[in-house]
Amino acid sequence: MAQQEEIVLWIDRRWKDAIEKHLRDDTLREHLENVLDELCNQLPEQEYKRISAEIYAEDAARRAEEEAARTYAAYHVTERGQEWYFKTSPGEELLIACKKLRGYVTAEKGTAPDLFIKMFADGRPITAEEYNALTVVRMENTGKVRGVFDVNFDKREFSAVHIMDGWRTWAMRDVSPSVYHATRSRFASADEQLSKLLELLDGKEITSAGHLSARNFSFSDEIMMEEDGKLNFYVDADFDVDAVFGTFVLTDKNDDWLNIYANYDIAQGKPCDTLELTLCKGDGSEESWSYPLNAAEQEVLLRKMEAFCQQQTGMSLREYAQQLCEEQAQTSEMQM
């Protein structure tokens, strides 16, 4: 690390005041610092470069060590038709984020900020892209990102990224009393309080647009090879598709149904960033559109694709894709 050494000079204040009168714009301290800089600049060039490089490397190592120890949480907040992305450090985990939410929604008028984001005095604005990047790190479970949250006051929903399941979403009306009961005991540790919170929220998850989780991805039918070099998966519509996609099929008032397809890009080795949807209406007409997947949704989708492929074929996605490509190549050669 940097080898700092303090140099102390003692001087009668009368000498100091007199000298500074003649220095004009500089204090004596500033002047002496400039003298030291000049002495450093007069060193032989090779020696100056060597010492400068050592100091720079030590400083870079110190900053890297500090960054490695730093943790983050990422937030997307929607309130009164506006939205914000920001991160905090050190990062909050689920329990703390829920406590902040409860403190905000239950505060008496005039005792809390007028916006939830003002509960985070040290929050630093980030872009949507940075938010997605932090979501990826959260899913990797490195400990660097301790929480990723989507807090939507307009929909009254609270969502958090779980390292195994992806998104988990609850109604705010369920989160607030649950965190109250989970933290009532002054003798319970933070881990015990978190465990109690999850116990109280168990079974209260809701399905929400932009927050598909592992429980929403199940497949049926064969994995098909598309002409554009993608593997096609048929996603079972056995969840609240109306809440996610804005359809109206979970009703006996029409004969509509929804087909959902997820594609795996063989060349890139990951799921495509959209689901392909086809609404088949009772009158025989069809309507197609795409649903964009965020980072957490793509990650849990990839895991479910891998598991389904292994179950159906005994191979990984990459192995199965390679086999299909080889079979297609052989078929093409035979037709020539």
mmCIF file of C-alpha atoms in Angstrom:
data_model
loop_
_atom_site.group_PDB
_atom_site.id
_atom_site.type_symbol
_atom_site.label_atom_id
_atom_site.label_comp_id
_atom_site.label_asym_id
_atom_site.label_seq_id
_atom_site.Cartn_x
_atom_site.Cartn_y
_atom_site.Cartn_z
ATOM 1 C CA MET A 1 0.000 0.000 0.000
ATOM 2 C CA ALA A 2 0.998 3.662 -0.312
ATOM 3 C CA GLN A 3 3.764 4.617 2.122
ATOM 4 C CA GLN A 4 2.594 8.001 3.338
ATOM 5 C CA GLU A 5 4.915 9.965 5.613
ATOM 6 C CA GLU A 6 3.968 13.109 7.466
ATOM 7 C CA ILE A 7 6.414 16.033 7.558
ATOM 8 C CA VAL A 8 5.798 18.520 10.369
ATOM 9 C CA LEU A 9 7.386 21.971 10.400
ATOM 10 C CA TRP A 10 7.164 24.328 13.349
ATOM 11 C CA ILE A 11 7.306 28.069 12.748
ATOM 12 C CA ASP A 12 6.439 31.126 14.785
ATOM 13 C CA ARG A 13 3.078 32.498 13.674
ATOM 14 C CA ARG A 14 4.647 35.935 13.101
ATOM 15 C CA TRP A 15 7.028 34.452 10.524
ATOM 16 C CA LYS A 16 4.097 32.590 8.888
ATOM 17 C CA ASP A 17 1.927 35.691 8.666
ATOM 18 C CA ALA A 18 4.762 37.777 7.265
ATOM 19 C CA ILE A 19 5.662 35.173 4.618
ATOM 20 C CA GLU A 20 2.041 34.773 3.498
ATOM 21 C CA LYS A 21 1.765 38.542 2.963
ATOM 22 C CA HIS A 22 4.479 38.242 0.333
ATOM 23 C CA LEU A 23 3.077 35.043 -1.220
ATOM 24 C CA ARG A 24 -0.029 36.909 -2.398
ATOM 25 C CA ASP A 25 -2.458 34.182 -3.590
ATOM 26 C CA ASP A 26 -0.956 31.145 -1.798
ATOM 27 C CA THR A 27 -0.910 30.134 1.834
ATOM 28 C CA LEU A 28 2.398 28.947 3.253
ATOM 29 C CA ARG A 29 1.095 25.363 3.230
ATOM 30 C CA GLU A 30 0.145 25.598 -0.463
ATOM 31 C CA HIS A 31 3.504 27.148 -1.302
ATOM 32 C CA LEU A 32 5.416 24.381 0.455
ATOM 33 C CA GLU A 33 3.318 21.753 -1.344
ATOM 34 C CA ASN A 34 4.257 23.386 -4.655
ATOM 35 C CA VAL A 35 7.927 23.336 -3.636
ATOM 36 C CA LEU A 36 7.677 19.597 -2.903
ATOM 37 C CA ASP A 37 5.995 18.999 -6.273
ATOM 38 C CA GLU A 38 8.804 20.866 -7.991
ATOM 39 C CA LEU A 39 11.448 18.843 -6.134
ATOM 40 C CA CYS A 40 9.726 15.631 -7.264
ATOM 41 C CA ASN A 41 9.704 16.872 -10.851
ATOM 42 C CA GLN A 42 13.461 17.471 -10.660
ATOM 43 C CA LEU A 43 14.204 13.813 -9.907
ATOM 44 C CA PRO A 44 15.819 11.724 -12.678
ATOM 45 C CA GLU A 45 13.145 10.760 -15.221
ATOM 46 C CA GLN A 46 13.425 6.988 -14.692
ATOM 47 C CA GLU A 47 13.204 7.318 -10.925
ATOM 48 C CA TYR A 48 10.214 9.667 -11.216
ATOM 49 C CA LYS A 49 8.379 7.239 -13.541
ATOM 50 C CA ARG A 50 9.137 4.246 -11.306
ATOM 51 C CA ILE A 51 7.811 5.889 -8.153
ATOM 52 C CA SER A 52 4.760 7.310 -9.971
ATOM 53 C CA ALA A 53 3.906 3.858 -11.364
ATOM 54 C CA GLU A 54 4.236 2.255 -7.923
ATOM 55 C CA ILE A 55 1.969 4.865 -6.312
ATOM 56 C CA TYR A 56 -0.605 4.527 -9.107
ATOM 57 C CA ALA A 57 -0.627 0.717 -8.807
ATOM 58 C CA GLU A 58 -0.998 0.875 -5.026
ATOM 59 C CA ASP A 59 -3.865 3.345 -5.327
ATOM 60 C CA ALA A 60 -5.604 1.184 -7.948
ATOM 61 C CA ALA A 61 -5.213 -1.892 -5.725
ATOM 62 C CA ARG A 62 -6.692 -0.001 -2.778
ATOM 63 C CA ARG A 63 -9.695 1.130 -4.821
ATOM 64 C CA ALA A 64 -10.216 -2.405 -6.150
ATOM 65 C CA GLU A 65 -10.115 -3.810 -2.621
ATOM 66 C CA GLU A 66 -12.657 -1.246 -1.434
ATOM 67 C CA GLU A 67 -14.944 -1.998 -4.389
ATOM 68 C CA ALA A 68 -14.673 -5.751 -3.783
ATOM 69 C CA ALA A 69 -15.906 -5.245 -0.228
ATOM 70 C CA ARG A 70 -18.722 -2.899 -1.251
ATOM 71 C CA THR A 71 -22.265 -4.259 -1.654
ATOM 72 C CA TYR A 72 -25.224 -2.829 -3.542
ATOM 73 C CA ALA A 73 -28.988 -2.958 -3.851
ATOM 74 C CA ALA A 74 -30.858 -1.810 -6.957
ATOM 75 C CA TYR A 75 -34.304 -0.229 -7.042
ATOM 76 C CA HIS A 76 -36.887 0.598 -9.672
ATOM 77 C CA VAL A 77 -39.615 2.756 -8.154
ATOM 78 C CA THR A 78 -42.849 3.832 -9.826
ATOM 79 C CA GLU A 79 -44.977 6.410 -8.046
ATOM 80 C CA ARG A 80 -47.549 8.928 -9.278
ATOM 81 C CA GLY A 81 -46.844 8.119 -12.908
ATOM 82 C CA GLN A 82 -43.095 8.694 -12.583
ATOM 83 C CA GLU A 83 -40.291 6.155 -12.346
ATOM 84 C CA TRP A 84 -36.766 6.130 -10.967
ATOM 85 C CA TYR A 85 -33.822 3.745 -11.021
ATOM 86 C CA PHE A 86 -31.188 3.997 -8.302
ATOM 87 C CA LYS A 87 -28.731 1.932 -6.282
ATOM 88 C CA THR A 88 -27.639 2.023 -2.657
ATOM 89 C CA SER A 89 -24.454 0.982 -0.882
ATOM 90 C CA PRO A 90 -24.236 -0.895 1.353
ATOM 91 C CA GLY A 91 -27.080 -2.805 -0.228
ATOM 92 C CA GLU A 92 -30.282 -3.632 1.626
ATOM 93 C CA GLU A 93 -31.660 -7.157 1.757
ATOM 94 C CA LEU A 94 -35.348 -8.052 1.555
ATOM 95 C CA LEU A 95 -36.115 -7.515 5.251
ATOM 96 C CA ILE A 96 -34.728 -3.962 5.324
ATOM 97 C CA ALA A 97 -36.424 -3.018 2.038
ATOM 98 C CA CYS A 98 -39.768 -4.262 3.386
ATOM 99 C CA LYS A 99 -39.274 -2.327 6.628
ATOM 100 C CA LYS A 100 -38.620 0.847 4.632
ATOM 101 C CA LEU A 101 -41.765 0.213 2.616
ATOM 102 C CA ARG A 102 -43.850 -0.246 5.754
ATOM 103 C CA GLY A 103 -42.350 2.858 7.342
ATOM 104 C CA TYR A 104 -43.363 4.863 4.283
ATOM 105 C CA VAL A 105 -46.900 3.556 3.730
ATOM 106 C CA THR A 106 -47.927 3.616 7.401
ATOM 107 C CA ALA A 107 -46.394 6.958 8.386
ATOM 108 C CA GLU A 108 -48.722 9.675 9.560
ATOM 109 C CA LYS A 109 -49.130 12.588 7.199
ATOM 110 C CA GLY A 110 -46.212 14.975 7.426
ATOM 111 C CA THR A 111 -43.869 12.512 9.145
ATOM 112 C CA ALA A 112 -42.512 10.807 6.012
ATOM 113 C CA PRO A 113 -41.109 12.131 2.713
ATOM 114 C CA ASP A 114 -43.587 12.879 -0.056
ATOM 115 C CA LEU A 115 -41.909 10.279 -2.309
ATOM 116 C CA PHE A 116 -40.532 6.831 -1.480
ATOM 117 C CA ILE A 117 -37.200 7.532 -3.186
ATOM 118 C CA LYS A 118 -36.541 10.216 -0.573
ATOM 119 C CA MET A 119 -36.301 7.433 2.012
ATOM 120 C CA PHE A 120 -32.886 6.699 0.465
ATOM 121 C CA ALA A 121 -30.730 9.759 1.098
ATOM 122 C CA ASP A 122 -27.599 8.057 -0.275
ATOM 123 C CA GLY A 123 -29.273 6.524 -3.338
ATOM 124 C CA ARG A 124 -27.392 7.089 -6.598
ATOM 125 C CA PRO A 125 -29.354 7.338 -9.876
ATOM 126 C CA ILE A 126 -28.643 4.606 -12.438
ATOM 127 C CA THR A 127 -29.962 3.732 -15.885
ATOM 128 C CA ALA A 128 -32.370 0.916 -16.707
ATOM 129 C CA GLU A 129 -29.427 -0.891 -18.320
ATOM 130 C CA GLU A 130 -27.381 -0.640 -15.113
ATOM 131 C CA TYR A 131 -30.389 -1.910 -13.166
ATOM 132 C CA ASN A 132 -30.574 -4.964 -15.439
ATOM 133 C CA ALA A 133 -26.825 -5.534 -15.070
ATOM 134 C CA LEU A 134 -27.142 -5.491 -11.278
ATOM 135 C CA THR A 135 -30.055 -7.925 -11.605
ATOM 136 C CA VAL A 136 -27.770 -10.347 -13.456
ATOM 137 C CA VAL A 137 -25.184 -10.101 -10.661
ATOM 138 C CA ARG A 138 -27.913 -10.688 -8.090
ATOM 139 C CA MET A 139 -28.968 -13.877 -9.888
ATOM 140 C CA GLU A 140 -25.330 -15.049 -9.865
ATOM 141 C CA ASN A 141 -25.447 -15.002 -6.040
ATOM 142 C CA THR A 142 -21.961 -13.552 -5.557
ATOM 143 C CA GLY A 143 -23.047 -11.510 -2.546
ATOM 144 C CA LYS A 144 -22.143 -8.309 -4.368
ATOM 145 C CA VAL A 145 -25.771 -7.330 -4.973
ATOM 146 C CA ARG A 146 -27.816 -8.046 -1.868
ATOM 147 C CA GLY A 147 -31.183 -7.104 -3.303
ATOM 148 C CA VAL A 148 -32.982 -6.004 -6.462
ATOM 149 C CA PHE A 149 -36.422 -4.489 -5.971
ATOM 150 C CA ASP A 150 -39.252 -3.155 -8.119
ATOM 151 C CA VAL A 151 -41.599 -1.028 -6.018
ATOM 152 C CA ASN A 152 -44.727 0.077 -7.869
ATOM 153 C CA PHE A 153 -47.025 2.330 -5.849
ATOM 154 C CA ASP A 154 -49.334 2.904 -8.802
ATOM 155 C CA LYS A 155 -50.092 -0.851 -8.926
ATOM 156 C CA ARG A 156 -49.509 -1.328 -5.173
ATOM 157 C CA GLU A 157 -47.035 -4.131 -5.869
ATOM 158 C CA PHE A 158 -43.678 -4.978 -4.298
ATOM 159 C CA SER A 159 -41.320 -7.262 -6.230
ATOM 160 C CA ALA A 160 -37.920 -8.675 -5.278
ATOM 161 C CA VAL A 161 -35.425 -10.865 -7.148
ATOM 162 C CA HIS A 162 -34.794 -14.272 -5.571
ATOM 163 C CA ILE A 163 -31.565 -15.997 -6.599
ATOM 164 C CA MET A 164 -33.338 -19.259 -7.450
ATOM 165 C CA ASP A 165 -36.873 -18.312 -8.465
ATOM 166 C CA GLY A 166 -36.281 -14.946 -10.109
ATOM 167 C CA TRP A 167 -39.002 -12.438 -9.355
ATOM 168 C CA ARG A 168 -41.316 -12.728 -6.386
ATOM 169 C CA THR A 169 -44.203 -10.260 -6.242
ATOM 170 C CA TRP A 170 -46.605 -9.451 -3.447
ATOM 171 C CA ALA A 171 -49.352 -6.901 -2.931
ATOM 172 C CA MET A 172 -48.185 -4.068 -0.682
ATOM 173 C CA ARG A 173 -51.196 -4.681 1.546
ATOM 174 C CA ASP A 174 -49.681 -8.108 2.350
ATOM 175 C CA VAL A 175 -46.072 -6.956 2.746
ATOM 176 C CA SER A 176 -46.731 -4.229 5.319
ATOM 177 C CA PRO A 177 -48.500 -6.313 8.011
ATOM 178 C CA SER A 178 -46.196 -9.271 7.366
ATOM 179 C CA VAL A 179 -43.032 -7.290 8.062
ATOM 180 C CA TYR A 180 -44.687 -5.790 11.151
ATOM 181 C CA HIS A 181 -45.398 -9.214 12.640
ATOM 182 C CA ALA A 182 -42.000 -10.573 11.550
ATOM 183 C CA THR A 183 -40.091 -7.828 13.366
ATOM 184 C CA ARG A 184 -42.201 -7.464 16.522
ATOM 185 C CA SER A 185 -39.844 -9.507 18.686
ATOM 186 C CA ARG A 186 -36.899 -7.454 19.916
ATOM 187 C CA PHE A 187 -34.985 -10.637 20.693
ATOM 188 C CA ALA A 188 -35.180 -12.244 17.237
ATOM 189 C CA SER A 189 -32.078 -11.988 15.049
ATOM 190 C CA ALA A 190 -32.234 -10.495 11.559
ATOM 191 C CA ASP A 191 -32.089 -13.996 10.066
ATOM 192 C CA GLU A 192 -34.966 -15.133 12.269
ATOM 193 C CA GLN A 193 -37.002 -12.077 11.301
ATOM 194 C CA LEU A 194 -36.364 -12.702 7.597
ATOM 195 C CA SER A 195 -37.371 -16.339 7.970
ATOM 196 C CA LYS A 196 -40.585 -15.266 9.706
ATOM 197 C CA LEU A 197 -41.298 -12.685 6.989
ATOM 198 C CA LEU A 198 -40.942 -15.279 4.230
ATOM 199 C CA GLU A 199 -43.155 -17.658 6.199
ATOM 200 C CA LEU A 200 -45.872 -15.002 6.477
ATOM 201 C CA LEU A 201 -45.630 -14.120 2.777
ATOM 202 C CA ASP A 202 -45.654 -17.748 1.646
ATOM 203 C CA GLY A 203 -48.646 -18.438 -0.586
ATOM 204 C CA LYS A 204 -49.389 -14.745 -1.108
ATOM 205 C CA GLU A 205 -47.354 -14.260 -4.281
ATOM 206 C CA ILE A 206 -49.176 -12.696 -7.208
ATOM 207 C CA THR A 207 -48.493 -12.868 -10.934
ATOM 208 C CA SER A 208 -47.381 -9.558 -12.372
ATOM 209 C CA ALA A 209 -46.317 -8.176 -15.744
ATOM 210 C CA GLY A 210 -42.545 -7.823 -15.897
ATOM 211 C CA HIS A 211 -42.044 -10.258 -13.032
ATOM 212 C CA LEU A 212 -42.367 -13.783 -14.413
ATOM 213 C CA SER A 213 -40.754 -16.288 -12.064
ATOM 214 C CA ALA A 214 -39.609 -19.890 -12.261
ATOM 215 C CA ARG A 215 -43.099 -21.068 -11.282
ATOM 216 C CA ASN A 216 -44.508 -19.454 -14.450
ATOM 217 C CA PHE A 217 -42.262 -21.385 -16.847
ATOM 218 C CA SER A 218 -43.246 -24.955 -17.633
ATOM 219 C CA PHE A 219 -43.177 -26.607 -21.045
ATOM 220 C CA SER A 220 -45.007 -29.249 -23.024
ATOM 221 C CA ASP A 221 -44.619 -30.770 -26.510
ATOM 222 C CA GLU A 222 -41.306 -31.411 -28.209
ATOM 223 C CA ILE A 223 -38.448 -28.966 -28.450
ATOM 224 C CA MET A 224 -38.554 -27.906 -32.084
ATOM 225 C CA MET A 225 -35.677 -26.737 -34.279
ATOM 226 C CA GLU A 226 -36.615 -23.582 -36.207
ATOM 227 C CA GLU A 227 -35.214 -22.643 -39.611
ATOM 228 C CA ASP A 228 -33.585 -19.524 -38.178
ATOM 229 C CA GLY A 229 -31.303 -21.528 -35.882
ATOM 230 C CA LYS A 230 -33.396 -21.401 -32.735
ATOM 231 C CA LEU A 231 -34.908 -24.013 -30.452
ATOM 232 C CA ASN A 232 -38.613 -23.454 -29.866
ATOM 233 C CA PHE A 233 -40.327 -24.257 -26.552
ATOM 234 C CA TYR A 234 -44.087 -24.249 -26.015
ATOM 235 C CA VAL A 235 -44.808 -22.547 -22.664
ATOM 236 C CA ASP A 236 -47.799 -23.840 -20.730
ATOM 237 C CA ALA A 237 -50.362 -21.104 -20.105
ATOM 238 C CA ASP A 238 -51.166 -22.444 -16.644
ATOM 239 C CA PHE A 239 -50.744 -19.166 -14.768
ATOM 240 C CA ASP A 240 -52.586 -15.844 -14.733
ATOM 241 C CA VAL A 241 -51.756 -14.890 -18.319
ATOM 242 C CA ASP A 242 -54.343 -12.106 -18.294
ATOM 243 C CA ALA A 243 -52.445 -10.298 -15.518
ATOM 244 C CA VAL A 244 -49.142 -10.580 -17.369
ATOM 245 C CA PHE A 245 -50.075 -10.124 -21.019
ATOM 246 C CA GLY A 246 -53.251 -8.060 -20.797
ATOM 247 C CA THR A 247 -55.423 -10.723 -22.427
ATOM 248 C CA PHE A 248 -58.932 -11.858 -21.488
ATOM 249 C CA VAL A 249 -58.795 -15.625 -21.847
ATOM 250 C CA LEU A 250 -59.319 -16.825 -18.282
ATOM 251 C CA THR A 251 -63.067 -16.499 -18.591
ATOM 252 C CA ASP A 252 -66.076 -18.412 -19.842
ATOM 253 C CA LYS A 253 -67.280 -15.330 -21.710
ATOM 254 C CA ASN A 254 -65.300 -16.191 -24.852
ATOM 255 C CA ASP A 255 -63.514 -19.113 -26.500
ATOM 256 C CA ASP A 256 -60.120 -17.385 -26.822
ATOM 257 C CA TRP A 257 -56.863 -19.105 -25.903
ATOM 258 C CA LEU A 258 -53.222 -18.044 -25.820
ATOM 259 C CA ASN A 259 -50.182 -19.791 -27.274
ATOM 260 C CA ILE A 260 -46.852 -18.822 -25.692
ATOM 261 C CA TYR A 261 -43.484 -19.655 -27.265
ATOM 262 C CA ALA A 262 -39.980 -19.199 -25.883
ATOM 263 C CA ASN A 263 -36.968 -19.472 -28.176
ATOM 264 C CA TYR A 264 -33.374 -20.433 -27.438
ATOM 265 C CA ASP A 265 -30.762 -18.781 -29.667
ATOM 266 C CA ILE A 266 -28.236 -21.504 -30.485
ATOM 267 C CA ALA A 267 -25.573 -19.113 -31.772
ATOM 268 C CA GLN A 268 -25.664 -16.948 -28.644
ATOM 269 C CA GLY A 269 -26.259 -19.797 -26.223
ATOM 270 C CA LYS A 270 -29.105 -18.092 -24.373
ATOM 271 C CA PRO A 271 -32.866 -17.504 -24.584
ATOM 272 C CA CYS A 272 -34.116 -14.832 -26.938
ATOM 273 C CA ASP A 273 -35.109 -11.646 -25.153
ATOM 274 C CA THR A 274 -38.824 -11.956 -25.942
ATOM 275 C CA LEU A 275 -41.651 -14.449 -25.624
ATOM 276 C CA GLU A 276 -43.755 -14.843 -28.769
ATOM 277 C CA LEU A 277 -47.502 -14.746 -28.148
ATOM 278 C CA THR A 278 -50.411 -15.709 -30.377
ATOM 279 C CA LEU A 279 -53.953 -15.011 -29.228
ATOM 280 C CA CYS A 280 -56.351 -17.388 -30.970
ATOM 281 C CA LYS A 281 -59.866 -15.972 -30.858
ATOM 282 C CA GLY A 282 -63.134 -17.829 -30.904
ATOM 283 C CA ASP A 283 -64.089 -16.253 -34.243
ATOM 284 C CA GLY A 284 -61.037 -17.828 -35.932
ATOM 285 C CA SER A 285 -58.893 -14.680 -36.063
ATOM 286 C CA GLU A 286 -55.428 -14.433 -34.527
ATOM 287 C CA GLU A 287 -53.318 -11.698 -32.995
ATOM 288 C CA SER A 288 -49.561 -11.983 -32.431
ATOM 289 C CA TRP A 289 -47.115 -9.875 -30.424
ATOM 290 C CA SER A 290 -43.966 -10.130 -28.301
ATOM 291 C CA TYR A 291 -43.397 -9.861 -24.563
ATOM 292 C CA PRO A 292 -39.950 -8.455 -23.610
ATOM 293 C CA LEU A 293 -38.041 -10.415 -20.985
ATOM 294 C CA ASN A 294 -35.896 -8.682 -18.385
ATOM 295 C CA ALA A 295 -32.655 -10.056 -16.951
ATOM 296 C CA ALA A 296 -34.205 -12.060 -14.096
ATOM 297 C CA GLU A 297 -36.885 -13.546 -16.352
ATOM 298 C CA GLN A 298 -34.297 -14.602 -18.950
ATOM 299 C CA GLU A 299 -32.107 -16.251 -16.323
ATOM 300 C CA VAL A 300 -34.879 -18.393 -14.792
ATOM 301 C CA LEU A 301 -36.163 -19.201 -18.289
ATOM 302 C CA LEU A 302 -32.713 -20.501 -19.254
ATOM 303 C CA ARG A 303 -32.575 -22.692 -16.149
ATOM 304 C CA LYS A 304 -36.032 -24.135 -16.852
ATOM 305 C CA MET A 305 -35.103 -24.740 -20.518
ATOM 306 C CA GLU A 306 -31.966 -26.606 -19.429
ATOM 307 C CA ALA A 307 -33.909 -28.773 -16.987
ATOM 308 C CA PHE A 308 -36.651 -29.564 -19.525
ATOM 309 C CA CYS A 309 -34.129 -30.413 -22.247
ATOM 310 C CA GLN A 310 -32.229 -32.705 -19.886
ATOM 311 C CA GLN A 311 -35.493 -34.378 -18.881
ATOM 312 C CA GLN A 312 -36.713 -34.846 -22.468
ATOM 313 C CA THR A 313 -33.458 -35.726 -24.241
ATOM 314 C CA GLY A 314 -30.887 -36.595 -21.600
ATOM 315 C CA MET A 315 -28.702 -33.835 -23.035
ATOM 316 C CA SER A 316 -27.890 -30.240 -22.224
ATOM 317 C CA LEU A 317 -29.285 -27.507 -24.459
ATOM 318 C CA ARG A 318 -25.908 -27.030 -26.112
ATOM 319 C CA GLU A 319 -25.466 -30.758 -26.760
ATOM 320 C CA TYR A 320 -29.003 -31.153 -28.097
ATOM 321 C CA ALA A 321 -28.664 -28.117 -30.344
ATOM 322 C CA GLN A 322 -25.400 -29.469 -31.739
ATOM 323 C CA GLN A 323 -27.019 -32.835 -32.460
ATOM 324 C CA LEU A 324 -29.937 -31.208 -34.291
ATOM 325 C CA CYS A 325 -27.559 -29.053 -36.346
ATOM 326 C CA GLU A 326 -25.550 -32.115 -37.360
ATOM 327 C CA GLU A 327 -28.723 -33.982 -38.332
ATOM 328 C CA GLN A 328 -29.879 -31.046 -40.439
ATOM 329 C CA ALA A 329 -26.499 -30.859 -42.147
ATOM 330 C CA GLN A 330 -26.610 -34.584 -42.982
ATOM 331 C CA THR A 331 -30.143 -34.243 -44.365
ATOM 332 C CA SER A 332 -29.063 -31.351 -46.576
ATOM 333 C CA GLU A 333 -26.114 -33.351 -47.932
ATOM 334 C CA MET A 334 -28.354 -36.306 -48.780
ATOM 335 C CA GLN A 335 -30.749 -34.048 -50.681
ATOM 336 C CA MET A 336 -27.970 -32.586 -52.843
#
